[in-house]
Tab-separated table of C-alpha atoms in Angstrom:
chain	number	residue	atom	x	y	z
Z	29	MET	CA	-319.951	19.427	-24.651
Z	30	THR	CA	-323.703	19.771	-25.060
Z	31	MET	CA	-325.567	23.034	-24.528
Z	32	GLN	CA	-326.905	21.603	-21.256
Z	33	GLY	CA	-323.387	20.714	-20.183
Z	34	ARG	CA	-322.081	24.224	-21.006
Z	35	LYS	CA	-324.959	25.775	-19.002
Z	36	GLY	CA	-324.174	23.532	-16.074
Z	37	ALA	CA	-320.505	24.484	-16.194
Z	38	VAL	CA	-321.364	28.205	-16.185
Z	39	ARG	CA	-323.836	27.720	-13.304
Z	40	GLU	CA	-321.205	25.804	-11.298
Z	41	PHE	CA	-318.614	28.532	-11.908
Z	42	CYS	CA	-321.016	31.329	-10.866
Z	43	SER	CA	-322.084	29.367	-7.826
Z	44	ALA	CA	-318.466	28.923	-6.727
Z	45	TRP	CA	-317.993	32.735	-7.019
Z	46	GLU	CA	-321.205	33.375	-5.071
Z	47	GLN	CA	-319.953	31.104	-2.322
Z	48	LEU	CA	-316.440	32.670	-2.525
Z	49	ASP	CA	-315.142	29.074	-2.738
Z	50	LEU	CA	-311.627	29.654	-4.049
Z	51	ASP	CA	-310.762	25.973	-4.151
Z	52	LYS	CA	-313.776	25.230	-6.363
Z	53	ILE	CA	-313.115	28.251	-8.536
Z	54	LEU	CA	-309.543	27.183	-9.190
Z	55	ALA	CA	-310.598	23.590	-9.764
Z	56	LEU	CA	-312.837	24.766	-12.588
Z	57	MET	CA	-309.977	26.624	-14.283
Z	58	SER	CA	-306.853	25.452	-16.064
Z	59	GLU	CA	-303.429	26.275	-14.536
Z	60	ASP	CA	-302.696	28.794	-17.339
Z	61	ALA	CA	-306.079	30.535	-17.061
Z	62	VAL	CA	-306.327	34.328	-17.047
Z	63	TYR	CA	-309.450	35.640	-15.346
Z	64	HIS	CA	-310.435	39.139	-16.489
Z	65	ASN	CA	-313.428	40.667	-14.748
Z	66	MET	CA	-313.935	44.124	-16.241
Z	67	PRO	CA	-313.008	46.839	-15.238
Z	68	LEU	CA	-310.348	45.223	-13.004
Z	69	ALA	CA	-306.983	44.108	-14.258
Z	70	PRO	CA	-306.583	40.419	-15.313
Z	71	LEU	CA	-305.604	37.923	-12.626
Z	72	LYS	CA	-302.972	35.257	-13.512
């Protein structure tokens, strides 16, 4: 993936969180992803 592609992926992920779009957030993650937003406990 190019630098531009990585930046786009991060922007898309952040945008999904800003919109609280759970379907989009989950679509951007693999099934075995672990999301860890400090200082909260990891979500599986």
